[in-house]
PDB file of C-alpha atoms in Angstrom:
ATOM      1  CA  MET A   1      17.134  -0.228  15.178  1.00 35.00           C
ATOM      2  CA  ASN A   2      18.736   2.008  12.504  1.00 37.00           C
ATOM      3  CA  GLY A   3      17.183   0.385   9.449  1.00 41.00           C
ATOM      4  CA  SER A   4      17.389  -3.215  10.670  1.00 40.00           C
ATOM      5  CA  VAL A   5      14.190  -5.215  10.667  1.00 39.00           C
ATOM      6  CA  ARG A   6      13.120  -7.450  13.518  1.00 41.00           C
ATOM      7  CA  PRO A   7      10.442 -10.052  12.828  1.00 42.00           C
ATOM      8  CA  VAL A   8       7.050  -9.492  14.418  1.00 42.00           C
ATOM      9  CA  LYS A   9       5.626 -12.381  16.414  1.00 42.00           C
ATOM     10  CA  GLY A  10       2.375 -13.659  14.902  1.00 43.00           C
ATOM     11  CA  SER A  11       0.034 -11.820  12.548  1.00 42.00           C
ATOM     12  CA  VAL A  12      -0.552  -8.145  13.047  1.00 41.00           C
ATOM     13  CA  ARG A  13      -3.087  -5.849  11.407  1.00 42.00           C
ATOM     14  CA  VAL A  14      -2.628  -2.156  12.031  1.00 41.00           C
ATOM     15  CA  ASP A  15      -5.978  -0.397  11.918  1.00 39.00           C
ATOM     16  CA  ARG A  16      -4.789   3.090  12.816  1.00 40.00           C
ATOM     17  CA  VAL A  17      -1.646   5.096  12.325  1.00 42.00           C
ATOM     18  CA  VAL A  18      -0.315   6.817  15.405  1.00 42.00           C
ATOM     19  CA  THR A  19       1.250  10.143  14.610  1.00 45.00           C
ATOM     20  CA  LYS A  20       2.369  11.360  18.055  1.00 49.00           C
ATOM     21  CA  GLY A  21       3.711   9.727  21.188  1.00 51.00           C
ATOM     22  CA  THR A  22       4.492   6.076  21.619  1.00 54.00           C
ATOM     23  CA  PHE A  23       2.506   2.923  21.042  1.00 51.00           C
ATOM     24  CA  SER A  24       2.928  -0.774  21.765  1.00 53.00           C
ATOM     25  CA  LEU A  25       2.804  -3.551  19.190  1.00 53.00           C
ATOM     26  CA  ASP A  26       3.217  -7.148  20.317  1.00 57.00           C
ATOM     27  CA  GLY A  27       4.909  -6.084  23.555  1.00 61.00           C
ATOM     28  CA  GLU A  28       7.456  -3.736  21.922  1.00 63.00           C
ATOM     29  CA  THR A  29       7.236   0.030  22.315  1.00 64.00           C
ATOM     30  CA  PHE A  30       7.734   2.254  19.286  1.00 62.00           C
ATOM     31  CA  ASP A  31       8.284   5.992  19.142  1.00 64.00           C
ATOM     32  CA  ALA A  32       5.866   7.461  16.604  1.00 64.00           C
ATOM     33  CA  GLY A  33       7.848  10.690  16.665  1.00 68.00           C
ATOM     34  CA  ARG A  34      10.946   8.993  15.258  1.00 68.00           C
ATOM     35  CA  LYS A  35      12.152  10.413  11.986  1.00 73.00           C
ATOM     36  CA  PRO A  36      11.767   8.165   8.916  1.00 71.00           C
ATOM     37  CA  ASP A  37      14.739   6.096   7.759  1.00 73.00           C
ATOM     38  CA  GLY A  38      14.130   7.309   4.187  1.00 76.00           C
ATOM     39  CA  GLU A  39      11.547   8.279   1.611  1.00 81.00           C
ATOM     40  CA  LEU A  40       9.152   5.885  -0.113  1.00 81.00           C
ATOM     41  CA  THR A  41      10.238   6.749  -3.634  1.00 86.00           C
ATOM     42  CA  ASP A  42       8.807   4.978  -6.679  1.00 90.00           C
ATOM     43  CA  GLY A  43      10.706   1.791  -7.433  1.00 92.00           C
ATOM     44  CA  ARG A  44      12.511   1.666  -4.085  1.00 91.00           C
ATOM     45  CA  ILE A  45      13.023  -1.859  -2.806  1.00 92.00           C
ATOM     46  CA  LEU A  46      12.432  -2.402   0.898  1.00 89.00           C
ATOM     47  CA  THR A  47      13.121  -5.566   2.838  1.00 88.00           C
ATOM     48  CA  VAL A  48      10.396  -6.332   5.356  1.00 84.00           C
ATOM     49  CA  ALA A  49      10.772  -9.445   7.497  1.00 84.00           C
ATOM     50  CA  GLY A  50      13.128 -10.852   4.867  1.00 87.00           C
ATOM     51  CA  ILE A  51      10.724 -10.221   1.969  1.00 90.00           C
ATOM     52  CA  GLU A  52      11.498  -7.674  -0.745  1.00 92.00           C
ATOM     53  CA  VAL A  53       8.700  -5.246  -1.517  1.00 92.00           C
ATOM     54  CA  GLN A  54       8.735  -2.600  -4.227  1.00 94.00           C
ATOM     55  CA  VAL A  55       7.250   0.854  -3.691  1.00 92.00           C
ATOM     56  CA  VAL A  56       4.770   1.718  -6.465  1.00 92.00           C
ATOM     57  CA  HIS A  57       3.809   5.385  -6.536  1.00 90.00           C
ATOM     58  CA  ASN A  58       0.171   5.594  -7.553  1.00 85.00           C
ATOM     59  CA  PRO A  59      -1.271   9.016  -6.753  1.00 78.00           C
ATOM     60  CA  ALA A  60      -4.829  10.255  -6.449  1.00 71.00           C
ATOM     61  CA  HIS A  61      -6.238   9.024  -3.148  1.00 70.00           C
ATOM     62  CA  THR A  62      -3.492  11.372  -1.984  1.00 71.00           C
ATOM     63  CA  TRP A  63      -0.738  12.760  -4.191  1.00 73.00           C
ATOM     64  CA  GLY A  64       1.869  10.720  -2.358  1.00 78.00           C
ATOM     65  CA  SER A  65      -0.076   7.431  -2.274  1.00 83.00           C
ATOM     66  CA  CYS A  66       1.995   4.304  -2.708  1.00 88.00           C
ATOM     67  CA  SER A  67       1.273   0.610  -2.963  1.00 91.00           C
ATOM     68  CA  LEU A  68       3.710  -2.079  -1.889  1.00 92.00           C
ATOM     69  CA  TYR A  69       4.240  -4.915  -4.365  1.00 95.00           C
ATOM     70  CA  ALA A  70       5.710  -8.153  -3.041  1.00 95.00           C
ATOM     71  CA  PRO A  71       6.401 -10.463  -6.032  1.00 95.00           C
ATOM     72  CA  PHE A  72       7.588 -13.295  -3.761  1.00 94.00           C
ATOM     73  CA  LEU A  73       4.185 -13.268  -2.056  1.00 94.00           C
ATOM     74  CA  ASN A  74       2.324 -12.664  -5.332  1.00 95.00           C
ATOM     75  CA  ALA A  75       0.647  -9.754  -3.552  1.00 95.00           C
ATOM     76  CA  VAL A  76       0.211  -6.003  -3.650  1.00 94.00           C
ATOM     77  CA  PHE A  77      -0.913  -3.886  -0.704  1.00 93.00           C
ATOM     78  CA  THR A  78      -2.922  -0.983  -2.125  1.00 90.00           C
ATOM     79  CA  GLY A  79      -4.307   0.839   0.881  1.00 86.00           C
ATOM     80  CA  ASP A  80      -7.125   3.148  -0.283  1.00 83.00           C
ATOM     81  CA  THR A  81      -6.075   3.215  -3.951  1.00 85.00           C
ATOM     82  CA  LEU A  82      -7.705  -0.001  -5.217  1.00 86.00           C
ATOM     83  CA  PHE A  83     -10.591  -1.787  -3.546  1.00 87.00           C
ATOM     84  CA  HIS A  84     -12.527  -4.951  -4.371  1.00 90.00           C
ATOM     85  CA  GLY A  85     -14.891  -3.614  -7.036  1.00 82.00           C
ATOM     86  CA  GLY A  86     -12.740  -0.843  -8.452  1.00 82.00           C
ATOM     87  CA  PRO A  87     -10.942   2.401  -7.681  1.00 81.00           C
ATOM     88  CA  GLY A  88     -10.529   3.464  -4.098  1.00 77.00           C
ATOM     89  CA  ALA A  89     -11.486   6.550  -2.197  1.00 76.00           C
ATOM     90  CA  THR A  90     -11.471   9.929  -3.969  1.00 74.00           C
ATOM     91  CA  GLY A  91     -13.970  11.866  -1.860  1.00 73.00           C
ATOM     92  CA  ARG A  92     -11.455  14.262  -0.326  1.00 72.00           C
ATOM     93  CA  SER A  93     -10.440  17.674  -1.626  1.00 70.00           C
ATOM     94  CA  TYR A  94      -6.912  16.334  -2.295  1.00 69.00           C
ATOM     95  CA  SER A  95      -8.193  13.282  -4.200  1.00 73.00           C
ATOM     96  CA  ASP A  96      -8.907  13.027  -7.928  1.00 78.00           C
ATOM     97  CA  ARG A  97     -11.006  10.338  -9.668  1.00 81.00           C
ATOM     98  CA  PRO A  98      -9.496  10.560 -13.205  1.00 83.00           C
ATOM     99  CA  THR A  99      -6.000  10.499 -11.737  1.00 85.00           C
ATOM    100  CA  ILE A 100      -6.660   7.447  -9.541  1.00 83.00           C
ATOM    101  CA  GLU A 101      -8.152   5.568 -12.509  1.00 87.00           C
ATOM    102  CA  ALA A 102      -5.113   6.370 -14.675  1.00 88.00           C
ATOM    103  CA  SER A 103      -2.772   5.490 -11.821  1.00 89.00           C
ATOM    104  CA  ILE A 104      -4.452   2.114 -11.309  1.00 91.00           C
ATOM    105  CA  ARG A 105      -4.456   1.363 -15.062  1.00 91.00           C
ATOM    106  CA  ASN A 106      -0.820   2.359 -15.588  1.00 92.00           C
ATOM    107  CA  ARG A 107       0.755   1.188 -12.319  1.00 92.00           C
ATOM    108  CA  LEU A 108      -1.293  -1.677 -10.842  1.00 93.00           C
ATOM    109  CA  LEU A 109      -3.263  -3.383 -13.619  1.00 93.00           C
ATOM    110  CA  THR A 110       0.056  -4.079 -15.371  1.00 95.00           C
ATOM    111  CA  LEU A 111       0.935  -6.551 -12.596  1.00 96.00           C
ATOM    112  CA  PRO A 112       0.284 -10.263 -13.218  1.00 97.00           C
ATOM    113  CA  GLY A 113      -3.434 -11.042 -13.162  1.00 96.00           C
ATOM    114  CA  ASP A 114      -3.175 -13.552 -10.327  1.00 97.00           C
ATOM    115  CA  THR A 115      -1.550 -10.998  -8.020  1.00 96.00           C
ATOM    116  CA  VAL A 116      -3.599 -10.824  -4.819  1.00 95.00           C
ATOM    117  CA  VAL A 117      -4.709  -7.301  -3.921  1.00 93.00           C
ATOM    118  CA  HIS A 118      -4.815  -6.629  -0.180  1.00 93.00           C
ATOM    119  CA  THR A 119      -6.878  -3.460   0.119  1.00 89.00           C
ATOM    120  CA  GLY A 120      -7.074  -0.945   2.919  1.00 84.00           C
ATOM    121  CA  HIS A 121     -10.750  -1.814   3.507  1.00 85.00           C
ATOM    122  CA  GLY A 122     -12.882  -4.817   2.628  1.00 87.00           C
ATOM    123  CA  GLN A 123     -12.117  -8.144   1.064  1.00 92.00           C
ATOM    124  CA  ASP A 124      -9.058  -9.101  -0.949  1.00 93.00           C
ATOM    125  CA  THR A 125      -9.296  -9.387  -4.720  1.00 93.00           C
ATOM    126  CA  THR A 126      -6.952  -9.988  -7.664  1.00 95.00           C
ATOM    127  CA  ILE A 127      -5.572  -7.767 -10.398  1.00 95.00           C
ATOM    128  CA  ALA A 128      -7.450  -9.815 -13.042  1.00 96.00           C
ATOM    129  CA  ALA A 129     -10.763  -9.410 -11.176  1.00 95.00           C
ATOM    130  CA  GLU A 130     -10.299  -5.633 -11.005  1.00 93.00           C
ATOM    131  CA  ARG A 131      -9.334  -4.990 -14.638  1.00 93.00           C
ATOM    132  CA  PRO A 132     -12.996  -4.736 -15.809  1.00 93.00           C
ATOM    133  CA  ASN A 133     -13.801  -2.435 -12.862  1.00 91.00           C
ATOM    134  CA  VAL A 134     -11.427   0.359 -13.864  1.00 88.00           C
ATOM    135  CA  PRO A 135     -12.732   2.542 -16.686  1.00 84.00           C
ATOM    136  CA  THR A 136     -10.561   2.885 -19.781  1.00 83.00           C
ATOM    137  CA  VAL A 137      -9.846   6.242 -21.350  1.00 71.00           C
TER     138      VAL A 137
END
């Protein structure tokens, strides 16, 4: 494909990341060993299925954690960084609670309040609903 994006038929939710071998998604086979097309650097704009998404580096679940902000969709995809009810997972040796809280305050809570947060686990929420759930300094 060399950087081109082909639309996916129907809705797809990926529950696991495959790191070796090949896997099938909606009848297409993908090589999980393929090298990345580029790095997910902070501020980079990606086009996914015709929609622009911005990479937002917000470390602490892991030091390279990123969210994907899609203004056109009024949505942000936060993975394990921000959950419904507050900061995400920091129970690993490479995670850090004060850093994730600062990252959320400085990088995510600055988005418009009605931005829908699609988390890595659990129900969706909004930026406005999560502002009181993230401790201030």
